[in-house]
Short mmCIF file of C-alpha atoms in Angstrom, two decimals:
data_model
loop_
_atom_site.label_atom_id
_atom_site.label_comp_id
_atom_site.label_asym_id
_atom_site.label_seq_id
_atom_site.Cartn_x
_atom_site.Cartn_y
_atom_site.Cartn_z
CA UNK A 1 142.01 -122.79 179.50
CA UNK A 2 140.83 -124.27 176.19
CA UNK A 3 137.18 -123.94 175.18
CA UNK A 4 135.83 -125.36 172.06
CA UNK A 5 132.56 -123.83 170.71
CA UNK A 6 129.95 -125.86 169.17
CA UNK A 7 127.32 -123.32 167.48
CA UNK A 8 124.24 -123.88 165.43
CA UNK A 9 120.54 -123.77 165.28
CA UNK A 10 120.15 -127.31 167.36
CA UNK A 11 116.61 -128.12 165.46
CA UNK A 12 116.81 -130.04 167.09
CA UNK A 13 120.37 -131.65 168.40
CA UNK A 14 121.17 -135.17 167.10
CA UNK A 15 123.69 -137.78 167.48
CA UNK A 16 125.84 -136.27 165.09
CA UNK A 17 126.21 -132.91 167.30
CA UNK A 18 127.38 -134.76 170.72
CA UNK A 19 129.54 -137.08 168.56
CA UNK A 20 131.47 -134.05 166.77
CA UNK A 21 131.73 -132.43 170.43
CA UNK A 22 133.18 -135.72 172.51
CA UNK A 23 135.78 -135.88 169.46
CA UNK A 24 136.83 -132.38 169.74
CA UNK A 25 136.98 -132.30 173.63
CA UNK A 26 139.33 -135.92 173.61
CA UNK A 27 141.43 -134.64 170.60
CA UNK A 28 142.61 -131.77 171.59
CA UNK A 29 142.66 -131.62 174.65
CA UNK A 30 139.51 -128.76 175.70
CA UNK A 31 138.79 -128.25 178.93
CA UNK A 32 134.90 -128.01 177.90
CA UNK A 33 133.10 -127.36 174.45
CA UNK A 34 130.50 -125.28 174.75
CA UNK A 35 127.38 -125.83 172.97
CA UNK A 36 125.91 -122.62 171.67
CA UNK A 37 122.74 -122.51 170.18
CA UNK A 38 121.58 -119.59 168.16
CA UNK A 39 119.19 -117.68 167.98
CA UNK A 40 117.86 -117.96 164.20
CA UNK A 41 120.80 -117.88 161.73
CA UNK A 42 120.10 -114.71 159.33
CA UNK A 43 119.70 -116.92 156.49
CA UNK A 44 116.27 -118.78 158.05
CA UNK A 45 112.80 -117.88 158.70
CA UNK A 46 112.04 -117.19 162.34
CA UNK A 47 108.96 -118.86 162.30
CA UNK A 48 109.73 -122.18 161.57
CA UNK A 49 112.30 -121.89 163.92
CA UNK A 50 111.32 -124.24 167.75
CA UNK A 51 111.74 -121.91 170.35
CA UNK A 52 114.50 -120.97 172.50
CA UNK A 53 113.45 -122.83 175.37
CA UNK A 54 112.61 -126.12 173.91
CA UNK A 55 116.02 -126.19 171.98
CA UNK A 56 117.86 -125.05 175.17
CA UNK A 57 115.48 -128.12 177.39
CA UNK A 58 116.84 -130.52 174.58
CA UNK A 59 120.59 -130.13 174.51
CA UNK A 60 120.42 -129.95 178.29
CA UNK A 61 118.75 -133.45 178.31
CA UNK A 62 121.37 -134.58 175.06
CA UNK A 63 124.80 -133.15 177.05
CA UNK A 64 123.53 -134.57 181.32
CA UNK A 65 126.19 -136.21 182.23
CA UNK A 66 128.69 -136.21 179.53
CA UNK A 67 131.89 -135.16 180.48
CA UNK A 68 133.33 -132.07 179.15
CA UNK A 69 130.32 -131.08 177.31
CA UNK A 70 128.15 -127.90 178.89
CA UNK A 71 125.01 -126.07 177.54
CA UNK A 72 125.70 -122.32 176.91
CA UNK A 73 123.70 -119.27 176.34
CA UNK A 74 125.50 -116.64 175.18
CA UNK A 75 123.89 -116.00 171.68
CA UNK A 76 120.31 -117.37 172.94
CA UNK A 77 118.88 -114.21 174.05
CA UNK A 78 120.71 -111.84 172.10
CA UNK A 79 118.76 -109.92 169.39
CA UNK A 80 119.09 -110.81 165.91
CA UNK A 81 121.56 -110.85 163.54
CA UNK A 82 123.65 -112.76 165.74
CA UNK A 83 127.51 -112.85 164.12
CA UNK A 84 130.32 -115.37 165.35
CA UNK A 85 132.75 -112.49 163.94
CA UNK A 86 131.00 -110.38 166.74
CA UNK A 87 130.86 -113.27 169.64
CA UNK A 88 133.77 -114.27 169.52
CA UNK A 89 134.71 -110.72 170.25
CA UNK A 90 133.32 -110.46 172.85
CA UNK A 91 133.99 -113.36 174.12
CA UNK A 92 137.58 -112.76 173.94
CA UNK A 93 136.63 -109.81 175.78
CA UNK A 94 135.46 -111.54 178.50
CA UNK A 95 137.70 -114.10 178.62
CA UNK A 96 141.10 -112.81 177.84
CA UNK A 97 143.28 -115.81 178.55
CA UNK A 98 140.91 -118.23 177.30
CA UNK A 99 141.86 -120.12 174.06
CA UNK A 100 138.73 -120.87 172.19
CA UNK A 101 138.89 -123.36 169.16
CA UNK A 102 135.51 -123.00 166.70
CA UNK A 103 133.72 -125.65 165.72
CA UNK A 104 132.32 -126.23 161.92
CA UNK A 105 131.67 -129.03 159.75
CA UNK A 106 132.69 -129.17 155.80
CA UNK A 107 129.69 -127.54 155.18
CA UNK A 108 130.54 -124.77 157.03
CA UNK A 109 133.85 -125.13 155.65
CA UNK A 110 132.72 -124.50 151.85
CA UNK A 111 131.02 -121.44 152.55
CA UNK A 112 132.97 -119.82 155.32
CA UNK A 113 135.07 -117.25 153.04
CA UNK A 114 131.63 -115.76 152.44
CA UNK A 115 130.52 -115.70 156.27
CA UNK A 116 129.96 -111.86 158.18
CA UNK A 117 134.23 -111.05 158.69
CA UNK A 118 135.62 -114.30 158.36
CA UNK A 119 139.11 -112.94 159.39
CA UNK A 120 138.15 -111.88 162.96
CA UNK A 121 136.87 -115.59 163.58
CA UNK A 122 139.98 -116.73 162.76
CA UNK A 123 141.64 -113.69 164.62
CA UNK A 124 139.80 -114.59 167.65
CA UNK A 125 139.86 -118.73 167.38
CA UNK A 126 141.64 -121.57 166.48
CA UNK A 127 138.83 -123.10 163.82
CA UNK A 128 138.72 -126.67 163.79
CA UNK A 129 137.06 -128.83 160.93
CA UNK A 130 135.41 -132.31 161.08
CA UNK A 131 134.67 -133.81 157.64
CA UNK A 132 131.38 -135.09 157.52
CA UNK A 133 129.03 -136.79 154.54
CA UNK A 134 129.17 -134.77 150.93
CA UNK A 135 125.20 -134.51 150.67
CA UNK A 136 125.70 -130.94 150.89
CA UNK A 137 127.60 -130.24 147.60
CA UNK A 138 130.37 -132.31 145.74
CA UNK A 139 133.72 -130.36 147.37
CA UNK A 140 137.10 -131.45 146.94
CA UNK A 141 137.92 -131.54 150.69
CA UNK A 142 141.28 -131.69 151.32
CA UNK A 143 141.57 -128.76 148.93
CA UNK A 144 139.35 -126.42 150.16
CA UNK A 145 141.60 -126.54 153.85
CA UNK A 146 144.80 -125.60 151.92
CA UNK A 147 143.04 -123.03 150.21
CA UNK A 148 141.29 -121.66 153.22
CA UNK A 149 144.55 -122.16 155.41
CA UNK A 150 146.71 -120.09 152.20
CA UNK A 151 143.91 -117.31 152.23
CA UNK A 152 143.67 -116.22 156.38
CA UNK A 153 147.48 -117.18 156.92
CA UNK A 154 146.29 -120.05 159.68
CA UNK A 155 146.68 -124.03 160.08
CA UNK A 156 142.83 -125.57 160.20
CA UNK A 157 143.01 -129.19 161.78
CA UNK A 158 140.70 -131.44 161.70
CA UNK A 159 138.42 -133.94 163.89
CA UNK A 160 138.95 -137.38 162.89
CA UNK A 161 135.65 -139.20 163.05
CA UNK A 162 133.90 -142.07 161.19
CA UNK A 163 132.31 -140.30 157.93
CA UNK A 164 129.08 -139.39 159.04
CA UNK A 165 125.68 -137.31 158.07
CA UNK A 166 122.84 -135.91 159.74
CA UNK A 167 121.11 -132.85 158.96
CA UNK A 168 118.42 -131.59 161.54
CA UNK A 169 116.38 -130.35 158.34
CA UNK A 170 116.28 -134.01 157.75
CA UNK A 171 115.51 -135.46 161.01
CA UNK A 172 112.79 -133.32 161.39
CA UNK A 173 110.65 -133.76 158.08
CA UNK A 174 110.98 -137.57 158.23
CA UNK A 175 113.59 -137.99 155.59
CA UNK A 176 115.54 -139.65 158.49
CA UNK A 177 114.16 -141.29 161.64
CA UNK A 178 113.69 -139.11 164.26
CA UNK A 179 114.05 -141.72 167.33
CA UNK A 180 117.20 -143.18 165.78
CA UNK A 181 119.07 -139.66 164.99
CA UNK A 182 118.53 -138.03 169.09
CA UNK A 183 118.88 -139.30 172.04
CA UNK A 184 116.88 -141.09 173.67
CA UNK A 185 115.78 -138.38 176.14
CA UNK A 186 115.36 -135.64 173.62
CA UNK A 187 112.82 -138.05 171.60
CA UNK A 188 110.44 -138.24 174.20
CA UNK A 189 110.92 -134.66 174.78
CA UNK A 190 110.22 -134.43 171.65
CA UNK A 191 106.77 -136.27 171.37
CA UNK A 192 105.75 -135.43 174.90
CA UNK A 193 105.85 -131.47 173.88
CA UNK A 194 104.46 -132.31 170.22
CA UNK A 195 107.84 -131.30 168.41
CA UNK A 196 108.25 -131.41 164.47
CA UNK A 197 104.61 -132.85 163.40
CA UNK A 198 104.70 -130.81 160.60
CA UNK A 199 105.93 -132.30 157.62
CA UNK A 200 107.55 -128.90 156.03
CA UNK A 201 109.55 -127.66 153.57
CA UNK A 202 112.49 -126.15 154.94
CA UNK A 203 114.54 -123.92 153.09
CA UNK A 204 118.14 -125.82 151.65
CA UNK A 205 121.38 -123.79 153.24
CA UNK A 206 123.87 -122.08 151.05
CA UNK A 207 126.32 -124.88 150.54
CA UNK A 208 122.97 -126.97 149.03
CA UNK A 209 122.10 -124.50 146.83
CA UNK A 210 125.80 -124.09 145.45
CA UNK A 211 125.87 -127.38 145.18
CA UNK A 212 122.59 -127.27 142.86
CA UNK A 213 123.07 -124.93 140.89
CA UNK A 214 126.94 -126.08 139.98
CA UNK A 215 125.29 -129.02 138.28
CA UNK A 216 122.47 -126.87 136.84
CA UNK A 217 124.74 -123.65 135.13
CA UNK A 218 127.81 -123.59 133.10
CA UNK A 219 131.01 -122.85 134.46
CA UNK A 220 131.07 -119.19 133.38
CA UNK A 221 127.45 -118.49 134.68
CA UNK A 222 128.89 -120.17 138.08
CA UNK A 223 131.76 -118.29 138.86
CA UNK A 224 129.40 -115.11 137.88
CA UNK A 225 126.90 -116.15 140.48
CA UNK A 226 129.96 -116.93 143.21
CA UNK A 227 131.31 -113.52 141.85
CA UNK A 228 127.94 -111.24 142.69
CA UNK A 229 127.71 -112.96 145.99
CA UNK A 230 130.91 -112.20 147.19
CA UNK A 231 130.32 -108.53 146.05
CA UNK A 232 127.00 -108.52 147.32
CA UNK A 233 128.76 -109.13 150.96
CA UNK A 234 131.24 -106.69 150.77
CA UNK A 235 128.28 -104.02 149.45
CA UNK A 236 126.01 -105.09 152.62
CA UNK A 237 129.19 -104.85 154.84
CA UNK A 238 129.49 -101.67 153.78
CA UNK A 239 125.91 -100.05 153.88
CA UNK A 240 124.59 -101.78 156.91
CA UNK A 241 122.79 -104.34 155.39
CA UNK A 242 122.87 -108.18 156.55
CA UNK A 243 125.34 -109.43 154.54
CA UNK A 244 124.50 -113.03 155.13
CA UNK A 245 121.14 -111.81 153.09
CA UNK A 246 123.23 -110.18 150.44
CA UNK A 247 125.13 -113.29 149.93
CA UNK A 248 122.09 -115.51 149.76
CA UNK A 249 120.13 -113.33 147.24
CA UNK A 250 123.67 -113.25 145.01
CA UNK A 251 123.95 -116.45 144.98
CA UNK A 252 120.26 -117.27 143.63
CA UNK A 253 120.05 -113.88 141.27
CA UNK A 254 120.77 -116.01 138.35
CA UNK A 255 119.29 -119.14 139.47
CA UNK A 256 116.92 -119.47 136.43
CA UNK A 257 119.87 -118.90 133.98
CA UNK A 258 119.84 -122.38 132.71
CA UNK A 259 116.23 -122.10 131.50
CA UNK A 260 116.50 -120.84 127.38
CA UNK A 261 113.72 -118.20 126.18
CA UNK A 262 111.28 -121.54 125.22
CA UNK A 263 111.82 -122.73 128.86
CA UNK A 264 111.28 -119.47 130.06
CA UNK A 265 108.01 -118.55 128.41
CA UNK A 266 106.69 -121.80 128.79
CA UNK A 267 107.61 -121.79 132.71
CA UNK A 268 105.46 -118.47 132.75
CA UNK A 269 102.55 -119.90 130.80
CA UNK A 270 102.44 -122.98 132.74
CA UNK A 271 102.59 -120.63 136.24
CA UNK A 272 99.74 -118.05 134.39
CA UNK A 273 102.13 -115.11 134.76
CA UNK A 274 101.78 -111.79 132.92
CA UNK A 275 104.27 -111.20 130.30
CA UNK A 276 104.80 -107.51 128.38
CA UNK A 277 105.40 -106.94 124.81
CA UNK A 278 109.08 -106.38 125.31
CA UNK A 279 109.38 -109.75 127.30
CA UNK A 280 108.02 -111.57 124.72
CA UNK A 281 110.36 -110.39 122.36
CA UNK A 282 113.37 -110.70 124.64
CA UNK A 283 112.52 -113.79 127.05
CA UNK A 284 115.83 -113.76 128.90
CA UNK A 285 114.13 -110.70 130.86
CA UNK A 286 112.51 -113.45 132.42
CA UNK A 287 114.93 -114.85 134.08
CA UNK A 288 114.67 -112.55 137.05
CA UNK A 289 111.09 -113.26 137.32
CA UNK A 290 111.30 -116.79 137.31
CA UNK A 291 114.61 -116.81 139.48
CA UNK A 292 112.21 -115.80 142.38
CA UNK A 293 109.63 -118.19 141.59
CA UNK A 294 112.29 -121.22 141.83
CA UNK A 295 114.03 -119.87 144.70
CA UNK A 296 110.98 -119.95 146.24
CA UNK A 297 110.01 -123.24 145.19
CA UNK A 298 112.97 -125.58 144.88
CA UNK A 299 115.06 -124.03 147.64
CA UNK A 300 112.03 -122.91 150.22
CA UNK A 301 113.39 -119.52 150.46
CA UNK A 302 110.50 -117.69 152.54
CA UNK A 303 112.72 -114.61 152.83
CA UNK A 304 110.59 -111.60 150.81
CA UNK A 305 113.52 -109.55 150.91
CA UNK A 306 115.70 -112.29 149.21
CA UNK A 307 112.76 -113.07 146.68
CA UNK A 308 112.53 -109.50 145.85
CA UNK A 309 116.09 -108.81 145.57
CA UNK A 310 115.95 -111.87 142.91
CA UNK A 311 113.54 -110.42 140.46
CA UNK A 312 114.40 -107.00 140.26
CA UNK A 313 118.21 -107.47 140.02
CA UNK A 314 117.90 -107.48 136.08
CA UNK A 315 115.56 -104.69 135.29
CA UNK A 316 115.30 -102.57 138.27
CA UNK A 317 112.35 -100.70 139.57
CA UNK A 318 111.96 -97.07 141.14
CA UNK A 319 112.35 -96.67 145.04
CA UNK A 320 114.31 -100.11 145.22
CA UNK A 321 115.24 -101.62 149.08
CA UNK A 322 118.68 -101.41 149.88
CA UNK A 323 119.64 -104.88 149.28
CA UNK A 324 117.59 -104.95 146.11
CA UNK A 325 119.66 -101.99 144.72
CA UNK A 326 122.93 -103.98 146.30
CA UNK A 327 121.91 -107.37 144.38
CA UNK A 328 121.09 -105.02 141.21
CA UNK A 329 124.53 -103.19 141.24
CA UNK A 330 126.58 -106.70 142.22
CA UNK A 331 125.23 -108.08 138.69
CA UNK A 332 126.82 -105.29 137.32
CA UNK A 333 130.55 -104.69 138.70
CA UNK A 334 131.40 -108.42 140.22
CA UNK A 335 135.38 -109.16 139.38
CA UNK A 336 134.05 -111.24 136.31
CA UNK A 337 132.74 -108.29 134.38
CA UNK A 338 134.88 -107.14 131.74
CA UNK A 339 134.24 -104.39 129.37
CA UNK A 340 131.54 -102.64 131.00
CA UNK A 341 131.44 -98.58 130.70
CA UNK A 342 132.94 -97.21 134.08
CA UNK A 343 133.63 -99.58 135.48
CA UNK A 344 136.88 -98.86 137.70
CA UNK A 345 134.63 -95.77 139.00
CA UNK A 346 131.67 -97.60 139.81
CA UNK A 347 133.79 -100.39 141.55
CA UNK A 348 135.11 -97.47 143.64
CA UNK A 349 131.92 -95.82 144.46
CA UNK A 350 130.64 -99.41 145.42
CA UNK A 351 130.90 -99.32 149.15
CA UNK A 352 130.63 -95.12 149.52
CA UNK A 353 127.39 -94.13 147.69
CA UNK A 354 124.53 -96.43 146.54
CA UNK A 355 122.07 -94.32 145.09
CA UNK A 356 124.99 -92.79 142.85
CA UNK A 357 126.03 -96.26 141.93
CA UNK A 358 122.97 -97.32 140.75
CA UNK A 359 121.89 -94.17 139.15
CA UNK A 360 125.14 -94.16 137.38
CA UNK A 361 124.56 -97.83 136.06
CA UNK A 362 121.34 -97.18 134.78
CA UNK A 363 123.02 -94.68 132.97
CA UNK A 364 125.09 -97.08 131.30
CA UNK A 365 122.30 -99.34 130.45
CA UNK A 366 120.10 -96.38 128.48
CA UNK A 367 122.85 -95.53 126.82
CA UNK A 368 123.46 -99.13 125.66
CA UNK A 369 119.64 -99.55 124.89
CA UNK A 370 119.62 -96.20 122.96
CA UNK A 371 122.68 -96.93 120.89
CA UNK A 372 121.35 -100.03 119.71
CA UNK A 373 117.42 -98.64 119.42
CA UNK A 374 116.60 -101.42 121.52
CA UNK A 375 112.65 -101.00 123.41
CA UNK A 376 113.82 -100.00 127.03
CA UNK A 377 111.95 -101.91 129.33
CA UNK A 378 109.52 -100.26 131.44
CA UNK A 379 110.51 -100.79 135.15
CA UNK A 380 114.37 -99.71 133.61
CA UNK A 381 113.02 -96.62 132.50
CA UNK A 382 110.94 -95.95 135.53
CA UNK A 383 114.47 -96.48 137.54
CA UNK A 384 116.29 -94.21 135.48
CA UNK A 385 114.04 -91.31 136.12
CA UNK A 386 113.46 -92.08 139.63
CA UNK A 387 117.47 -92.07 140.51
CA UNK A 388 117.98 -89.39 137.87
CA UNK A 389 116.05 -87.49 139.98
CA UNK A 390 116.76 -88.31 143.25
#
């Protein structure tokens, strides 16, 4: 049997959803697609996520009668982080002599290197991409495949459709209309059980942001900010840590980089923040600080762990989180990093010990500051003598 898997959030599902899945299920040939809804993707705020039920009560109403199509469950009442490396696992646990075939758009696509084990997704299912619209960062399509398909050793066809794009972010704050993106059905669901009133800000998904900030930083800033991320998700990997958080938080570390030391003080005065002695004299301190305030901001990141992550990753503080001390150290040992003290023994402590990691890099930075009787800033110093100690 051949089961395709249509996953996502479904906030809620449009045209665009049903459309990919009747393409994939007459192309090649599936015996059903599934369509999966999530629970919350680790990458979103739970609370501004509908509920279960109403998103499971809407694709049931989108997918009656269409053949092929069926509503499944399997990640809905799981408990959070919810993986496709892990269920797809166990689905191929279940279902031994099933052949599943995964579902993603370009999107998708453009970011999937960096999802949670990429290589047992495609150990575990035949992926299959359908090119939609290019709202979500300029990407040279056809390239990324090869690349992808060189990388994991695997062909990656794709569902040939009329060039579309709908984004359920969209849909729901008004920036498309609602009654012409869902079926007909699901609208009135929608209004009878007072769905999506709020206008809100929803936070912009990875590929957005890349997108962003590859018109907003120079190229070597860039592939330093695609560089942390990707270390940032092996670090999580390794220390337990939700990797898909780690990513994000990489990814936006540096996110105020294009701002000089005017911009920087003047963003701070304008926002009536604080600023020390020593940030006055070196302004690109700021960065971090500011980094947090835009993330916030222009990308609606709600995540305080993600925010946090951002403005400490330059300085450091004592008793940092886990993924703040993972986003700190990433900044410091990412593949792009040259002719740093260490660094080959850092790099190999990286996914063993990260207190000793850290400790060891603020080690490299007093010795830096002291050598060129630079004022060591005070959160630094607090770090140093905190991990010193501990």
């Amino acid at each position: 049997m051949k089961i395709g898997i249509l996953g996502g959030t479904f906030d809620p599902i449009h045209n665009a959803h049903i459309e990919i899945a009747e393409n994939a299920y007459k192309q090649f040939g599936l015996d059903k697609v599934w369509i999966m809804p999530t629970p919350c993707p680790p990458h979103k705020d739970k609370t501004k996520i509908t509920p279960a039920k109403d998103r499971e009560n809407m694709i049931r109403l989108a997918i009656d009668g269409i053949d092929g199509l069926e509503f499944c469950d399997f990640e809905l009442h799981r408990e959070d982080p919810v993986y496709s490396a892990d269920t797809l696992t166990e689905l191929k646990e279940k279902y031994p002599d099933v052949k599943f075939y995964f579902i993603i758009g370009s999107d998708s696509l453009e970011t999937f290197a960096s999802w949670y084990k990429p290589d047992v997704i495609v150990d575990k299912a035949q992926l299959l991409v359908v090119k939609r619209g290019e709202r979500e960062g300029n990407i040279d399509f056809e390239k990324l495949v090869v690349d992808l398909e060189d990388k994991f050793g695997i062909m990656i066809p794709c569902i040939v459709m009329d060039e579309m794009y709908e984004s359920s972010t969209d849909i729901r704050t008004g920036e498309q209309a609602l009654e012409q993106s869902v079926p007909e059905n699901v609208y009135k669901y929608i209004q009878e059980h007072n769905l999506y009133k709020e206008n809100v800000n929803e936070a912009w998904s990875v590929a957005k942001i890349k997108g962003d900030l590859l018109k907003r930083l120079n190229q070597h800033r860039y592939e330093h900010t695609i560089g942390v991320a990707d270390t940032a998700k092996k670090m999580a990997e390794a220390f337990d840590v939700n990797p898909n958080k780690a990513y994000l938080a990489g990814i936006l570390h540096d996110c105020a980089k294009y701002f000089d030391d005017t911009e920087l003080l003047a963003f701070c005065a304008d926002k009536n923040i604080k600023i020390t002695q020593i940030e006055q004299k070196k302004p690109f301190l700021l960065h971090s600080v500011v980094g947090e305030i835009i993330a916030k901001e222009r990308y609606h990141i709600t995540d305080e762990e993600v925010l946090s992550a951002i403005r400490w990753h330059t300085t450091g503080k004592a008793e940092m989180s886990d993924l703040e001390k993972i986003i700190f150290a990433a900044d410091y040992i990412e593949p792009g990093r040259k002719d740093l003290p260490r660094l080959d023994y850092l790099r190999e402590i990286s996914t063993k010990d990260l207190d000793l990691l850290v400790r060891c890099i603020l080690e490299n930075m007093m010795e830096y500051l002291k050598s060129t009787d630079e004022e060591i800033e005070e959160h630094t110093l607090e770090a140093y003598n905190y991990y010193k100690e501990k």
